[in-house]
């Protein structure tokens, strides 16, 4: 008994020494709160096999440790979280303890972070006070996106094996009554320059799971995303990741089970690598939608998507661009007439199973009348797109079709290559619906999409 106690104390001291070489008196109290809980070692996930080119900035070791206290019983821990983070900013390591649930009921502005590790071993659950969050969540204008918190700054590592829980059920049920409510995004990476986010479970997000905006040099690894509704009201718009105004972002080695895009590249996403993902139930890995806002210029370029398994999804690879005229897809989704370009996009190696379209390219997004779309071609061009090494089977939904390749005009779309596409429908066909993409019928079996004038082989 005595011996055991001594050993435990010795282990605690050893851990404290390792984590905090020179604890100051005020650190001592916060270390006591962490009794029996050792800081995690920062993981070292390799960016592999593809890389956005430039080396990521280095992240020096941290020199002090702060433990986040929990009030328990669902009481709001927002202040404790903020206190620990402020105390350990500029060179420290913040531990959210294993086995502890932290309740967060306040919008946390964490854009001041610098040289800090957030070691989330426990669970952080956001309250489901839908009135509070609609009033106080961070508003990002683009697509009316809002977030529970915004994490930004430089040199930030988040890891620990724990969970962020968006407590989404109240939101799924409220959205069913009113599509105009502002549902927060679970994880807001806003203005982060240099950092890693890994080894986390993301659960029950009210809307998208991740928004990565105004950020650069951020690597996401080993993220497990799932959730869903317990009621008859589905969890809608639960994209895995959306990138916006960001460059040199890597998303890798992760599992997503959701009901909307697995990953989506929104306006001004450049130099992005997505690799080794297993996506289930999603709308695919999507460029766009783009060109939604009249007069705005959307650029998406230099994207590499590699080694994706896509099951039970509406799409595998998808590029969706609005046409030149305005149209409404639904009350809360309308647009068209935006400017810009999609270029240098590669989808390499994808296995599909029970996916409606293995590949879908549309420049008539939101406009079902293709004749009308052709009359007002998109102001956002698509060029230099490679899709290669696809295999698997689509769903019955569009059988005999396995994909859809329709632009608004050959003058604003071209240089699209499909190579080694070994995808079949359940009935064994491999036909694509094609329109306005010059040369496509030389690459795959095409059937001409109605209303497109059949210009699949005419040069631009
Ligand atoms: C990004 O930065 C721009 C310019 O500073 C700012 O207007 C915008 O609100 C920021 N956040 C997002 C999500 O775009
Ligand atoms: C935001 O939502 C409102 C409806 O509440 C809609 O009219 C508006 O177009 C949306 N804004 C954006 C930027 O999507
Ligand atoms: C809100 O969250 C609490 C804590 O998780 C839960 O007990 C309660 O049932 C939720 N309320 C709704 C309406 O979902
Ligand atoms: C592809 O990704 C899976 C994880 O989804 C991984 O197990 C596998 O090793 C990867 N294959 C290649 C060739 O990188
Ligand atoms: C995949 O999605 C299907 C239906 O969309 C669901 O029934 C199944 O449980 C999911 N599987 C996994 C492993 O998430
Ligand atoms: C995207 O980049 C283009 C070109 O640099 C710029 O004109 C446009 O304003 C940017 N859009 C956003 C939303 O940042
Ligand atoms: C195209 O994008 C890839 C990254 O996917 C990049 O390595 C390459 O340099 C880009 N090509 C051009 C011509 O910019
Ligand atoms: C999901 O996909 C897997 C693999 O293709 C399949 O075994 C399973 O039956 C699918 N689930 C549904 C609900 O279609
Ligand atoms: C599609 O648009 C064309 C051109 O405006 C119009 O003539 C036609 O009636 C429309 N078709 C349908 C089904 O609305
Ligand atoms: C956008 O496209 C429409 C229809 O194709 C065209 O009438 C308009 O001039 C274009 N606008 C710009 C700014 O290029
Ligand atoms: C087109 O379909 C025919 C008949 O099924 C098949 O023999 C041929 O290989 C297909 N061509 C391509 C490019 O897949």
mmCIF file of C-alpha atoms and ligand atoms in Angstrom, residues 51 271-273 301-304 344 346 384, ligand 7:
data_model
loop_
_atom_site.group_PDB
_atom_site.id
_atom_site.type_symbol
_atom_site.label_atom_id
_atom_site.label_comp_id
_atom_site.label_asym_id
_atom_site.label_seq_id
_atom_site.Cartn_x
_atom_site.Cartn_y
_atom_site.Cartn_z
ATOM 1 C CA UNK A 51 2.752 17.324 -49.770
ATOM 2 C CA UNK A 271 -2.572 24.246 -52.857
ATOM 3 C CA UNK A 272 -4.468 21.652 -50.864
ATOM 4 C CA UNK A 273 -3.762 17.954 -50.408
ATOM 5 C CA UNK A 301 -6.461 25.637 -57.963
ATOM 6 C CA UNK A 302 -3.590 23.272 -57.258
ATOM 7 C CA UNK A 303 -5.614 20.596 -55.496
ATOM 8 C CA UNK A 304 -4.468 16.976 -55.144
ATOM 9 C CA UNK A 344 -5.026 22.232 -61.869
ATOM 10 C CA UNK A 346 -6.260 16.116 -59.678
ATOM 11 C CA UNK A 384 -6.754 21.424 -66.376
HETATM 12 C C1 LIG B 7 -0.598 21.815 -59.801
HETATM 13 O O1 LIG B 7 -0.908 21.458 -58.476
HETATM 14 C C2 LIG B 7 0.065 20.652 -57.863
HETATM 15 C C3 LIG B 7 -0.451 20.311 -56.478
HETATM 16 O O2 LIG B 7 -1.588 19.567 -56.620
HETATM 17 C C4 LIG B 7 1.385 21.368 -57.791
HETATM 18 O O3 LIG B 7 2.349 20.515 -57.254
HETATM 19 C C5 LIG B 7 1.809 21.810 -59.177
HETATM 20 O O4 LIG B 7 2.959 22.596 -59.088
HETATM 21 C C6 LIG B 7 0.698 22.617 -59.809
HETATM 22 N N1 LIG B 7 1.042 22.912 -61.192
HETATM 23 C C7 LIG B 7 1.168 24.147 -61.633
HETATM 24 C C8 LIG B 7 1.500 24.278 -63.083
HETATM 25 O O5 LIG B 7 1.041 25.120 -60.913
#
